[in-house]
Every structure is written in C-alpha cells, then in structure tokens.
mmCIF file of C-alpha atoms in Angstrom:
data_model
loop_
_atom_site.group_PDB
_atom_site.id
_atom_site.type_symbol
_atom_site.label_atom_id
_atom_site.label_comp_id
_atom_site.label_asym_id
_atom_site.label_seq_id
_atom_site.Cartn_x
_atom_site.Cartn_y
_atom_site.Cartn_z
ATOM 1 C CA UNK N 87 129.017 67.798 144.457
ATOM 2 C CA UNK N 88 132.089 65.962 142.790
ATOM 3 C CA UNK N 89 134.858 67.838 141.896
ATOM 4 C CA UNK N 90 134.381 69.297 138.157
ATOM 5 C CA UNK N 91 137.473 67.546 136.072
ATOM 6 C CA UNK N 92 138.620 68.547 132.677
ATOM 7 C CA UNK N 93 137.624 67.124 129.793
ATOM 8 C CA UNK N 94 139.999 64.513 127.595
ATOM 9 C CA UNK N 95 140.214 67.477 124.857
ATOM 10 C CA UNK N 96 140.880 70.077 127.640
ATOM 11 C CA UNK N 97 143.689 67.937 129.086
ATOM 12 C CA UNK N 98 145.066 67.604 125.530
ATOM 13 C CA UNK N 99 144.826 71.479 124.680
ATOM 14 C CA UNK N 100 146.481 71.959 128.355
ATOM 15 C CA UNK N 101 149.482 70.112 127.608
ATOM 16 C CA UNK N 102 149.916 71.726 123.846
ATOM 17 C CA UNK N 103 149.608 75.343 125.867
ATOM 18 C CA UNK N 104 152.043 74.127 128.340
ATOM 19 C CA UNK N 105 154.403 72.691 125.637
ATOM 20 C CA UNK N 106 154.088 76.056 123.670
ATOM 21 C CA UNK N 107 154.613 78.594 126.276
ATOM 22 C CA UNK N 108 157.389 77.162 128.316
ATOM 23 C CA UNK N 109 159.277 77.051 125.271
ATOM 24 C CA UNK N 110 158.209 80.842 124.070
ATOM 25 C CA UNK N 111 157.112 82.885 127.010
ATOM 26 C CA UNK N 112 158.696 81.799 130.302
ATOM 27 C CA UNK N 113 158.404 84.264 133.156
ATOM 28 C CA UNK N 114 162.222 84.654 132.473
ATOM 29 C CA UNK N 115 160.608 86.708 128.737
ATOM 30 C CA UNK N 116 158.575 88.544 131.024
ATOM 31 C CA UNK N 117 161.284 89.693 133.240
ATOM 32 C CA UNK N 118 163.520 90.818 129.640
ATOM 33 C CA UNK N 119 160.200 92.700 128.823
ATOM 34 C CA UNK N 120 160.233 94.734 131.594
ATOM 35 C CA UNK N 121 164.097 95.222 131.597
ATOM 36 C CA UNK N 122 163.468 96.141 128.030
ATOM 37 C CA UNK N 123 160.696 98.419 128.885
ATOM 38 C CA UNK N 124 158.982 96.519 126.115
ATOM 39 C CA UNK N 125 154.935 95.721 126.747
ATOM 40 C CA UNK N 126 153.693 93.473 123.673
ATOM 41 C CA UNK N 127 155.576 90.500 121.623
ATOM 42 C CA UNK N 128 154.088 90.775 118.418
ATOM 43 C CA UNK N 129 155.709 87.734 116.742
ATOM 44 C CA UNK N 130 154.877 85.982 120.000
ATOM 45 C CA UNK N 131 150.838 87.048 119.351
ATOM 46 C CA UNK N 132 151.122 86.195 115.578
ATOM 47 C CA UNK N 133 152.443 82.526 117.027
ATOM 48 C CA UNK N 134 149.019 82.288 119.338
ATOM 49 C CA UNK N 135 147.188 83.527 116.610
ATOM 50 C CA UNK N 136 148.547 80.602 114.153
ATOM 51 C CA UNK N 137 147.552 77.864 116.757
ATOM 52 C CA UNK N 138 144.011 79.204 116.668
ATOM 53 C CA UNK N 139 144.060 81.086 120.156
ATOM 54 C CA UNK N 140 143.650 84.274 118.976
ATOM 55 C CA UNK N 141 140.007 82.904 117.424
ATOM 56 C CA UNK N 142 139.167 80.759 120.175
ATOM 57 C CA UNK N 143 135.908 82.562 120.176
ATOM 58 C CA UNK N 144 135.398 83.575 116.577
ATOM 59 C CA UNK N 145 132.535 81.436 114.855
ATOM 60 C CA UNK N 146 134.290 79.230 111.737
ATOM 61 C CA UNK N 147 132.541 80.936 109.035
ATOM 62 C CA UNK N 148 134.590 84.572 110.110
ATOM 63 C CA UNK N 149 137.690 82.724 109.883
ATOM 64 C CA UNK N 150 137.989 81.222 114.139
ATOM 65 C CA UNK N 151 138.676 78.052 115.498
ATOM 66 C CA UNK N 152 135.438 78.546 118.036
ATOM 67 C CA UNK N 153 136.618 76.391 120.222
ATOM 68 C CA UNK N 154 134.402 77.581 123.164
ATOM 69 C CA UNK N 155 134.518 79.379 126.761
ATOM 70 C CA UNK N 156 135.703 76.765 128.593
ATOM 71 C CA UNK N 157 138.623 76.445 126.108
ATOM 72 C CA UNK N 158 139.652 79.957 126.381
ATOM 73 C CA UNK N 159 139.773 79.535 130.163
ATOM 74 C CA UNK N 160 142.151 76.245 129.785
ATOM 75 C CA UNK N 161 144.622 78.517 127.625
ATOM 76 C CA UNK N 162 144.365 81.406 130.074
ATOM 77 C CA UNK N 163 145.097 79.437 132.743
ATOM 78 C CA UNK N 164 147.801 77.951 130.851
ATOM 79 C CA UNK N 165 148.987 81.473 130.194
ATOM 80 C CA UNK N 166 148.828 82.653 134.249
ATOM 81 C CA UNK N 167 151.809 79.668 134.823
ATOM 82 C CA UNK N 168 154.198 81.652 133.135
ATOM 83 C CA UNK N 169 152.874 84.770 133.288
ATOM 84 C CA UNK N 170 152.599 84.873 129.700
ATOM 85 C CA UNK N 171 152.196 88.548 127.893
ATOM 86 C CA UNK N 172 149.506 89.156 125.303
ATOM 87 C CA UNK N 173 146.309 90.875 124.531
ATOM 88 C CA UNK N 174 144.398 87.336 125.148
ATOM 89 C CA UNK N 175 142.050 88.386 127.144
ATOM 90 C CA UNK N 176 141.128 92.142 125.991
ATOM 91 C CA UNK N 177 141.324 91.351 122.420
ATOM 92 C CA UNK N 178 140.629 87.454 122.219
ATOM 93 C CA UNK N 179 138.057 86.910 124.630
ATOM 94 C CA UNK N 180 135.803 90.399 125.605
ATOM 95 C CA UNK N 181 136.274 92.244 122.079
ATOM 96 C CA UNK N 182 135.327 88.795 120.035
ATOM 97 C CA UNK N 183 132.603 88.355 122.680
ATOM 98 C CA UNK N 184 131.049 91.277 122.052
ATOM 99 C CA UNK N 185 131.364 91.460 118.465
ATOM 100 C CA UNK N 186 129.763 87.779 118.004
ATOM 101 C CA UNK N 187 126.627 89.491 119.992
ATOM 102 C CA UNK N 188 126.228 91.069 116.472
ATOM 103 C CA UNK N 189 125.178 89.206 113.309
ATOM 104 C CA UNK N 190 126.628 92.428 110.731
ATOM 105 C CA UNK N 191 129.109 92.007 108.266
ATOM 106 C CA UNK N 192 131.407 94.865 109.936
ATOM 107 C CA UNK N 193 131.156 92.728 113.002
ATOM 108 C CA UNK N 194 132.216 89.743 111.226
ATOM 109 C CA UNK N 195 135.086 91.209 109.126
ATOM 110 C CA UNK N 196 136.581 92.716 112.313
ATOM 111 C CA UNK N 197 136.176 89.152 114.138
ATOM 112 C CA UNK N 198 138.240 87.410 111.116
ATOM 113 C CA UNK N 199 141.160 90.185 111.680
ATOM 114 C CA UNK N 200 141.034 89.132 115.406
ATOM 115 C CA UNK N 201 141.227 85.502 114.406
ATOM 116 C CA UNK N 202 143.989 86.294 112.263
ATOM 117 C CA UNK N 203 145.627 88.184 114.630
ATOM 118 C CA UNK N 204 145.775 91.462 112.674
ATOM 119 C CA UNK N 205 143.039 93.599 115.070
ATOM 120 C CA UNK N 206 144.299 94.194 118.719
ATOM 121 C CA UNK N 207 141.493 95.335 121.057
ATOM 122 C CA UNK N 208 141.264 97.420 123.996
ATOM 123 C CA UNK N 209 138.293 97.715 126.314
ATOM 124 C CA UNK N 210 137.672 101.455 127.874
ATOM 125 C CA UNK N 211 135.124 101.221 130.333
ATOM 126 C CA UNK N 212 136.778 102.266 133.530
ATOM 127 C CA UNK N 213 136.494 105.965 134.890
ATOM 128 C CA UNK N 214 136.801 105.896 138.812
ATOM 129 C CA UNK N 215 139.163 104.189 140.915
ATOM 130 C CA UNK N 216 137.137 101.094 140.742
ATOM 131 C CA UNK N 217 135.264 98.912 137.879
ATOM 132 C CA UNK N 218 131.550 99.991 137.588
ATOM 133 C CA UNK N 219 130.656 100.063 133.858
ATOM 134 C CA UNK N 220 126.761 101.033 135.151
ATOM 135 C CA UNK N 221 128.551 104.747 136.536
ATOM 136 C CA UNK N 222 129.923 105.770 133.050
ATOM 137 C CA UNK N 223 129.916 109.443 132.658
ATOM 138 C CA UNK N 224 131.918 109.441 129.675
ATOM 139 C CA UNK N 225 129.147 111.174 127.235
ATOM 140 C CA UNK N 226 128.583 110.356 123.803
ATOM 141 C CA UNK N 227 126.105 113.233 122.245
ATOM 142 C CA UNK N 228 123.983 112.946 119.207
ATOM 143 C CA UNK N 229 125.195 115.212 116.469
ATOM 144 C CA UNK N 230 123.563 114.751 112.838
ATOM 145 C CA UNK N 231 123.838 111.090 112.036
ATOM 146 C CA UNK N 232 126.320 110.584 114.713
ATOM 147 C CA UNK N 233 127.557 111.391 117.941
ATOM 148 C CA UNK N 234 130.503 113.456 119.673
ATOM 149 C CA UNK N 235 132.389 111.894 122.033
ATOM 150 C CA UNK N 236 133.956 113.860 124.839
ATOM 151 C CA UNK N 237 135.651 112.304 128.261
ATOM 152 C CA UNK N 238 138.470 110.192 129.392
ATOM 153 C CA UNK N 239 138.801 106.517 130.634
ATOM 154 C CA UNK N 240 141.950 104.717 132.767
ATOM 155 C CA UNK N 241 143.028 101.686 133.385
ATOM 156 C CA UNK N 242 142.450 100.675 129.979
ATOM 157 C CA UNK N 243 144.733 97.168 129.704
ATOM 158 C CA UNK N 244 146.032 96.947 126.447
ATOM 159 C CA UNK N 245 145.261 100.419 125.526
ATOM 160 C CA UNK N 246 148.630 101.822 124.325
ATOM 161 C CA UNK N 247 149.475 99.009 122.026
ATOM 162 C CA UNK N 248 145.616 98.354 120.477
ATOM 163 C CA UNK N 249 144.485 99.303 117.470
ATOM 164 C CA UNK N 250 141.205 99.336 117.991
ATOM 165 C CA UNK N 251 139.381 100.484 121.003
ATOM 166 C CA UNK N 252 135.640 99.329 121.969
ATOM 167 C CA UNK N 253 134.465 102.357 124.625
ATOM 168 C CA UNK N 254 131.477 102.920 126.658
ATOM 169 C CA UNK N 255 129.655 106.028 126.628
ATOM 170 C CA UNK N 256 126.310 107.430 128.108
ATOM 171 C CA UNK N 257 124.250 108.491 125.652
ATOM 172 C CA UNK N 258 120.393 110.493 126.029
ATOM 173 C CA UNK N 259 118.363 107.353 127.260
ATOM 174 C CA UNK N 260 121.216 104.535 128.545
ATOM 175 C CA UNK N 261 124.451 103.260 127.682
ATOM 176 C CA UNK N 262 126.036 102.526 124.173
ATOM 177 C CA UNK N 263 129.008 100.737 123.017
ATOM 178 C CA UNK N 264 131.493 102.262 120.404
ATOM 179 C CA UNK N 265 134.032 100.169 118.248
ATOM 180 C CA UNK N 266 136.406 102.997 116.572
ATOM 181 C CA UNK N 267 140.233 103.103 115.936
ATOM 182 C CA UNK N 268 142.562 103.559 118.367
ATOM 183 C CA UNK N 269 144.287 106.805 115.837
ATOM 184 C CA UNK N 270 140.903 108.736 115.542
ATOM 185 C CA UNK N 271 141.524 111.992 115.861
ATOM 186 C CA UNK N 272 140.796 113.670 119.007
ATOM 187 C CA UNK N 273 141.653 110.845 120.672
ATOM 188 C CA UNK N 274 144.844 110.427 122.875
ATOM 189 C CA UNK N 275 146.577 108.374 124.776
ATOM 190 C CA UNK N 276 149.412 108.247 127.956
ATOM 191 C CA UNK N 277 150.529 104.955 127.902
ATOM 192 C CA UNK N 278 150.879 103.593 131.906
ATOM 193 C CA UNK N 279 153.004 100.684 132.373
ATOM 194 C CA UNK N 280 151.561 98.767 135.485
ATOM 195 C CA UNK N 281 153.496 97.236 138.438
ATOM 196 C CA UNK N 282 153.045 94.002 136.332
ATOM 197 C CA UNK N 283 155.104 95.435 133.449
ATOM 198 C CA UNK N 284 152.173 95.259 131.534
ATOM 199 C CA UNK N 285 150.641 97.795 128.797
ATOM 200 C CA UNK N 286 147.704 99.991 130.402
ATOM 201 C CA UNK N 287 146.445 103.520 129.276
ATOM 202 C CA UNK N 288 144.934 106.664 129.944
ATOM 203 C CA UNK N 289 142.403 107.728 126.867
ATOM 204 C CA UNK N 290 141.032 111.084 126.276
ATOM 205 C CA UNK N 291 138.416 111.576 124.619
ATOM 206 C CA UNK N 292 137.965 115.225 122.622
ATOM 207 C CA UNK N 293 134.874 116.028 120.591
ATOM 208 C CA UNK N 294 135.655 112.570 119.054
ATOM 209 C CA UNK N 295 133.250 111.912 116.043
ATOM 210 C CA UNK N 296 131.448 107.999 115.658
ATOM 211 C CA UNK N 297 129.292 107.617 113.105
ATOM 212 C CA UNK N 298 126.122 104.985 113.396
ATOM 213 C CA UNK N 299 128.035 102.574 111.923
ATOM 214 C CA UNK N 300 130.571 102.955 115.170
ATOM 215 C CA UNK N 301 127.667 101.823 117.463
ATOM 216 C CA UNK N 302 128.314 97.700 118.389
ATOM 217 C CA UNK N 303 124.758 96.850 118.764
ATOM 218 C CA UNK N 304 121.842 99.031 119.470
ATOM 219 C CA UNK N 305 122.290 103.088 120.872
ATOM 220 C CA UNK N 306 121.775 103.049 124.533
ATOM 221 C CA UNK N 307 121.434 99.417 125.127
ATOM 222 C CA UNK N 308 125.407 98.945 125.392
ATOM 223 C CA UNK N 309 124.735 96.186 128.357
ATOM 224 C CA UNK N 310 122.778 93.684 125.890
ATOM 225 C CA UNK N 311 125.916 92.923 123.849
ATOM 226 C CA UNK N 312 128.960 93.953 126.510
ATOM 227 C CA UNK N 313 127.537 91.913 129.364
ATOM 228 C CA UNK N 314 128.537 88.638 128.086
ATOM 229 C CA UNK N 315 131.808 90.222 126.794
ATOM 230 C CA UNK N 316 132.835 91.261 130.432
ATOM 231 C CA UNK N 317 131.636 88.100 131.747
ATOM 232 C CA UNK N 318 133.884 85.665 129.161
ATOM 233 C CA UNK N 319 136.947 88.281 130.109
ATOM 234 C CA UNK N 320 135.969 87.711 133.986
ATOM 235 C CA UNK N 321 136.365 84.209 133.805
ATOM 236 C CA UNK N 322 139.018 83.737 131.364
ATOM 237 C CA UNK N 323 140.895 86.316 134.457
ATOM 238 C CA UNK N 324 139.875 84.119 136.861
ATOM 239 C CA UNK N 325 141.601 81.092 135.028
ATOM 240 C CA UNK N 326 144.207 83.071 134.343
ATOM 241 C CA UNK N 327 144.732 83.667 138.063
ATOM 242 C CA UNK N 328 144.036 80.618 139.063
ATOM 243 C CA UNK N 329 147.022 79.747 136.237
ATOM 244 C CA UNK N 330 148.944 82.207 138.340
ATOM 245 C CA UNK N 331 148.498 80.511 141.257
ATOM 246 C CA UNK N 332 149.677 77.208 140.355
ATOM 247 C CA UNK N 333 152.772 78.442 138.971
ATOM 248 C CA UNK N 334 153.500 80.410 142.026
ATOM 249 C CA UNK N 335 152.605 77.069 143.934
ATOM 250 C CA UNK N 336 155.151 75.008 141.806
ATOM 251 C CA UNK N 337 157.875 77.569 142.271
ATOM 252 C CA UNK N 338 157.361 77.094 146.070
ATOM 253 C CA UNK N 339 156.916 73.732 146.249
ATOM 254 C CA UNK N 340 160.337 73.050 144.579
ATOM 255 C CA UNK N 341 161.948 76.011 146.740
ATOM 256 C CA UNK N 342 160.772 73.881 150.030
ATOM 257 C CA UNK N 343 162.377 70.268 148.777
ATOM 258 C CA UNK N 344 165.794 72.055 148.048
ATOM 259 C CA UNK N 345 166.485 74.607 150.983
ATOM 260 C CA UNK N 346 167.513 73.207 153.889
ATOM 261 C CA UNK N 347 168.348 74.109 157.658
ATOM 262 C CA UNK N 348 169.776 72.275 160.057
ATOM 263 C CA UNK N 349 170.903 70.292 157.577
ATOM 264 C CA UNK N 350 167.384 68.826 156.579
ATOM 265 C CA UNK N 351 165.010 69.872 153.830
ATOM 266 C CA UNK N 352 162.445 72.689 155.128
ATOM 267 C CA UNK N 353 159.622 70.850 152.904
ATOM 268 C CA UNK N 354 159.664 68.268 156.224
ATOM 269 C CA UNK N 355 159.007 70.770 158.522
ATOM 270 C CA UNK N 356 155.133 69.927 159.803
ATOM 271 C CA UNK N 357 154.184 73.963 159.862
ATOM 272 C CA UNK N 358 155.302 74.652 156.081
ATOM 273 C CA UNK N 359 153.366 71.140 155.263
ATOM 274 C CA UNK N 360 150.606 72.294 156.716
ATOM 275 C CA UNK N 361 150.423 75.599 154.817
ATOM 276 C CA UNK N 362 151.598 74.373 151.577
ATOM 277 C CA UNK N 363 148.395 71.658 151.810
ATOM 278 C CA UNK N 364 146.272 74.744 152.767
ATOM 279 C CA UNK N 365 147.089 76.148 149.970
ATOM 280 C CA UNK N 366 146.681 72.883 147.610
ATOM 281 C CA UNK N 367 143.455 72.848 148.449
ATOM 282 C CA UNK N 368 142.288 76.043 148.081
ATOM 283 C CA UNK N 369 143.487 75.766 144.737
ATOM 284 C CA UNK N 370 141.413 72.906 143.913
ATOM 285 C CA UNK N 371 138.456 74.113 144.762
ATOM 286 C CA UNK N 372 139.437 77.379 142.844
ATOM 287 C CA UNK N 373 139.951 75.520 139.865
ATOM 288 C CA UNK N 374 136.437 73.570 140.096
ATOM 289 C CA UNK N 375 135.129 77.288 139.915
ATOM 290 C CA UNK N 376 136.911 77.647 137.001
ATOM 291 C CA UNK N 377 135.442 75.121 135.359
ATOM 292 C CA UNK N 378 131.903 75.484 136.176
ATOM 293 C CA UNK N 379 132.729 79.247 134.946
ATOM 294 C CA UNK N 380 133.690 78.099 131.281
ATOM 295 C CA UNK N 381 130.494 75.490 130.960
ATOM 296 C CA UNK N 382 127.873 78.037 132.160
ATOM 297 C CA UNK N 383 129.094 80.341 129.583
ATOM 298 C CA UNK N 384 129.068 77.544 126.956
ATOM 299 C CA UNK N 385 125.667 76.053 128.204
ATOM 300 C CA UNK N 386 123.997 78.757 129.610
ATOM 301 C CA UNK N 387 124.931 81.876 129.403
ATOM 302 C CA UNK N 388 122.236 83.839 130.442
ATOM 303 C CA UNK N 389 122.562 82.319 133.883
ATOM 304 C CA UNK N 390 126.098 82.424 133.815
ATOM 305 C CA UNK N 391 126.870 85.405 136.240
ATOM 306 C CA UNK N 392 126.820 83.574 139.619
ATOM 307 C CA UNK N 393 129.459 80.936 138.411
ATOM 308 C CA UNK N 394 131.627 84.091 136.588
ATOM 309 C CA UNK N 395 131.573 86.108 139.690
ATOM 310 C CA UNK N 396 132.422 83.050 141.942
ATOM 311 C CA UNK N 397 135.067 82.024 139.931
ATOM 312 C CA UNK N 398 136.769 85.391 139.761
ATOM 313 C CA UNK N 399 136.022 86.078 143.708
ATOM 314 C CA UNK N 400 137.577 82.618 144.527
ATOM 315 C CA UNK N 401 140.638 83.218 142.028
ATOM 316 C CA UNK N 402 141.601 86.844 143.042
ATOM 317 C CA UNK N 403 141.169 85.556 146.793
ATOM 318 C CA UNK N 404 143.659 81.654 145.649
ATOM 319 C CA UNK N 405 146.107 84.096 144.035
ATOM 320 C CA UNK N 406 146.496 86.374 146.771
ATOM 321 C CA UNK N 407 147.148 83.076 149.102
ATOM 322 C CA UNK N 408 149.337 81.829 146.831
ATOM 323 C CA UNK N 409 151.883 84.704 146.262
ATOM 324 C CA UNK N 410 151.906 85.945 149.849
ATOM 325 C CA UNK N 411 153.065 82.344 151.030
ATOM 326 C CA UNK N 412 155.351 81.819 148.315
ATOM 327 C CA UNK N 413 157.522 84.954 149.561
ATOM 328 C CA UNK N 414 156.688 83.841 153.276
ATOM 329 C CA UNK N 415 157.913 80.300 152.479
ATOM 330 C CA UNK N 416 160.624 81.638 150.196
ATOM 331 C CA UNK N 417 162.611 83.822 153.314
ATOM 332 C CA UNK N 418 164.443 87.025 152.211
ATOM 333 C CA UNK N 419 165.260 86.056 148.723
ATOM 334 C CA UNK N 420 161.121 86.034 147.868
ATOM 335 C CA UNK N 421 161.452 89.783 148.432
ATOM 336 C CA UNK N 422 164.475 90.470 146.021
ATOM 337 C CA UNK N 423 164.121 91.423 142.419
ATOM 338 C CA UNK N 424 166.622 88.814 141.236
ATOM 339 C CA UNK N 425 163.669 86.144 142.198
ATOM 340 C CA UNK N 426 161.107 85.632 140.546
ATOM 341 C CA UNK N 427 157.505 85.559 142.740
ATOM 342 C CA UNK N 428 157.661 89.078 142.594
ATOM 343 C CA UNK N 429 156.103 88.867 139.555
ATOM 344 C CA UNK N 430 153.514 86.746 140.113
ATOM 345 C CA UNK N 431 152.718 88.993 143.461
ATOM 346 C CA UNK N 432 152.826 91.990 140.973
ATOM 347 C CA UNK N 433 150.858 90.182 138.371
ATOM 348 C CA UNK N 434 148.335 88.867 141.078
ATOM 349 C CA UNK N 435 147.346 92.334 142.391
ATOM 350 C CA UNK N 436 146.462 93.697 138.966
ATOM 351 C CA UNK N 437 144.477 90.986 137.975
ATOM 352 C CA UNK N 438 142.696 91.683 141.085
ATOM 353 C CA UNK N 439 141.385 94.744 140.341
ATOM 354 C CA UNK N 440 140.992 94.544 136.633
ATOM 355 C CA UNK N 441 137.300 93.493 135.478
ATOM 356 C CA UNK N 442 135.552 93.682 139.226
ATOM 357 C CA UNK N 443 137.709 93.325 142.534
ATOM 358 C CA UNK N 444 137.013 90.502 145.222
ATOM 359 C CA UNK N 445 134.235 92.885 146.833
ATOM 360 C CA UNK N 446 132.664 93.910 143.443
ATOM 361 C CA UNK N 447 132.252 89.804 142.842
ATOM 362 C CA UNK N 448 131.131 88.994 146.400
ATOM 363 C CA UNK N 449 128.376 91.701 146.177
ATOM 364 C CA UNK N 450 126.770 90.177 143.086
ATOM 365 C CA UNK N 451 126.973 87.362 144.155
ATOM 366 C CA UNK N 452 125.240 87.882 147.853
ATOM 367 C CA UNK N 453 122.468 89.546 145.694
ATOM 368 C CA UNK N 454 121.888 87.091 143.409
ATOM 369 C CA UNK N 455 121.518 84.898 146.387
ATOM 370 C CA UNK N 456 118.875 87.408 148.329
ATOM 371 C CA UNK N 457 121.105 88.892 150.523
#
C-alpha cells in the first residue's frame, strides 16, 4: 500500500500550526511553566480558540469551525513538536466528541462555549493503575429523579484547571456518562502535577447529586456516545506523539551535524547514521498510521478502532524510540535538566499511558484480528 500523504489543505493548516506555535509555545514556554509551577496558559488557549482549534470538532451551526478528525490530528501533531500546553485534546477533541453524539440543545450550548473557548473539559474515567473504562466501579445510584454519585477517579488530565468534568459511573444495568461542573459540591479535587509538568487530578466523589439532565446520552449506555470520544482523543494522542517524535528527531538531528570528535562531525559516523535512519523510518510509517487514523474516523467511524488503536500502539512505541536515542545520541548533556529532550522523554511516557498503553492497543487489536 502507498504511503498515506497529507492532503494540500492539511499541508496548509500544518504550516499555519507550525507558524503559530513556534512563535507562542516553544518548548522553551514549557520549561518557564514548569519553573513557574504554572499548568495552563489561558491567553495562549483563548489564541487557539480564535484560530478555530478549539472547535475543530464543533458542527458550524453551535458556533465550530468542524474542520474534521483528520484535522485535529494535523494540529495535535503540530502541537507534540513543541510540546505545546493546552487542554486540546481533553476538552477539544473527547468532550466535543462526545457531546456531538447528542442532538440536545444543552449539548449544543455547551459545544459553542468549547468552540469559543469559554468551557474547559476534563475526562474522569480512570480508577486503577491502568485505563479500562469497561472496570468502572465508581457508582452512580438512582435517587428520586436523579442519582448520587459516590467514588473517586485519578489520572484525570486536565482535571485541576477544568471547569467542567464529563465522569463515568456504573449505574443498576451498565455504564452512564455524567457532564456536571467541576465546583459541584461534594466534589473535590488534589491537583497532581505530572513528570511532564502538566495539570492532572485526583477527584472525589461524595454523595454528589446529577440530575437527568446531567446524563450525556442515555442511563447505562455510557459506551454508545463515549466510545467515539475516546477513540478521536486516542488518535489525536497518537498524532500528538508522533508530533513529539519529530521534534525530538529534529533536535537530534541538528545535535549530530554540530558536535564533533576527533575533529569531525559525529553525524558522519556510519553507526549514528544508521540509527538516526532507523529511526526516520519508523517515523514514517508512524505517521501513515496517523493518517489512516484521522480518515477512518472521518469516513467510517464505526470501523474506526483497528486504525485508532494502531496508530496509538505505533506512536507510543515511535516516541519511545525517538526520545531514548535522542539522549543516547545526545551524550551526557541529554541527561541534564539544562537540555531540553528531557521533556520530550517526560512528555513521551505520559502520553503513553494516558488513553490505553502500548499493551492495552496491541490487545485490541490482536482481537479484532482473531487472535
């Protein structure tokens, strides 16, 4: 099969992201951030939002640009180069995924104050040390016209700073999905930075009241309107990574034409070529993934999971490649702060385990394949 190539509009939005977020978030922001001990750029996300990014998947008539899957995955990937900071992905991509899933007017209004950039999403759905939205234990229990929500969730990315939080409960006969603020009461939060210097959380959950109106789609069918949502934020990830990877690339590449020993450039040495093309190519064929990813979910999304989990397998697995030879091919100074792969290492390890780790991916995929 020939190599899947971006489209001439996909080039085009590439380069505006590019232009864009060298300019406003290079990984030098990132490193301020963490010095700063400061997790979210909110002029930074009301900039995204005025370009349209922040609506990428909000339909026109709520107030989006709707510019597609495969579109979100070109900015994402965009955003992994410079290890740009923002709720993108939670907010952006899996909360205006899910919310499209349903045709109400409460669903629309809150997609128009994501495309505006106003409404700042979380997703809590992990529990146990690794992603398995089917294992939720968190328990939502019918009370009057409502329910009572009692449990906790971690690793919820985004979850400090959002505003609103869409959270996955068990209920009496299967799984529903809650949209409710962030400031309910009974609801708190320890905010966790990660080893990225990104915004996490740990939510509990104590005898918090949703009404029916709280419910995103139907009670105990949660998976009917979240599925797709965790599949668009898997493969926007997976670009992301696969972003991440590229920039890491770049940074070595340059690092091997400058240093030198012996008086000659290290680049010419025949083992560090060899690696480096390795690498090249695993990246390529990484980035086809990608690609394939974003037009299943535009095309056809109910058969979209094989391509989603393939992409995110092959990106966690490109990432990890990439980072671990950029410090290898780097020396020393790829293990000091004052450089700055580390964050792309850090970066790559979190992204992961967020949304399904390499195993998680490789299993669905063997069984959709028979195995």
């Amino acid at each position: 099969m020939a190599k899947l190539v971006k489209t001439e509009e996909e080039v085009m939005l590439a380069d505006m992201a590019r232009g864009f977020l060298d300019g406003a978030a290079p990984v030098g922001k990132l490193r301020q951030m963490r010095d700063d001990e400061v997790t979210h750029d909110p002029a930074l996300w009301r900039e995204m939002a005025d370009m349209g990014w922040a609506g990428v998947l909000v339909p026109e008539e709520a107030g989006g640009s709707d510019m597609g899957f495969a579109a979100a995955n070109v900015i994402a990937e965009e955003m992994g180069k410079t290890l740009a900071v923002s709720p993108f992905i939670s907010t952006a991509v899996i909360a205006a995924t899910t919310l499209r899933q349903v045709s109400d007017a409460r669903a629309k209004e809150a997609l128009g104050r994501i495309a505006s950039g106003e409404a700042i999403y979380a997703l809590a759905v992990d529990e146990g040390i690794k992603f398995d939205p089917e294992a939720t234990q968190m328990e939502a229990k019918a009370e009057g016209n409502g329910f009572r929500l009692n449990g906790s969730k971690q690793f919820v990315v985004d979850g400090a700073l959002a505003d609103r939080l869409l959270v996955l409960a068990r209920t009496e006969n299967g799984l529903t999905l809650f949209d409710i603020p962030a400031d309910r009461d009974g609801i708190s939060r320890e905010k966790s930075n990660m080893i990225d210097a990104r915004d996490s959380a740990r939510i509990e959950f104590k005898d918090v009241e949703a009404t029916g109106e709280d419910v995103v789609g139907s009670v105990d069918q949660a998976m009917t309107v979240l599925r797709p949502a965790l599949e668009a934020g898997q493969a926007a990830l997976a670009a992301e990574l696969t972003g991440l990877a590229a920039g890491a690339f770049g940074m070595t590449v340059g690092y091997l034409k400058e240093r030198k020993q012996f008086g000659v450039e290290i680049g010419r040495f025949q083992a560090l070529q060899h690696r480096a093309a390795h690498l090249w190519c695993e990246a390529e064929v990484t980035a086809s993934a990608i690609l394939n990813a974003g037009r299943m979910l535009d095309e056809d999304p109910e058969n979209a999971s094989l391509a989603v989990s393939l992409a995110k397998a092959r990106a966690t697995a490109t990432a990890k490649l990439a980072v671990i030879e950029g410090v290898q091919m780097h020396g020393g100074i790829g293990m000091t702060d004052a450089y700055d792969m580390g964050f792309y290492m850090k970066r790559a390890r979190v992204g992961a385990e967020w949304l399904g780790d390499y195993s998680y991916h490789a299993e669905k995929i063997a069984a959709v394949r028979g195995f």
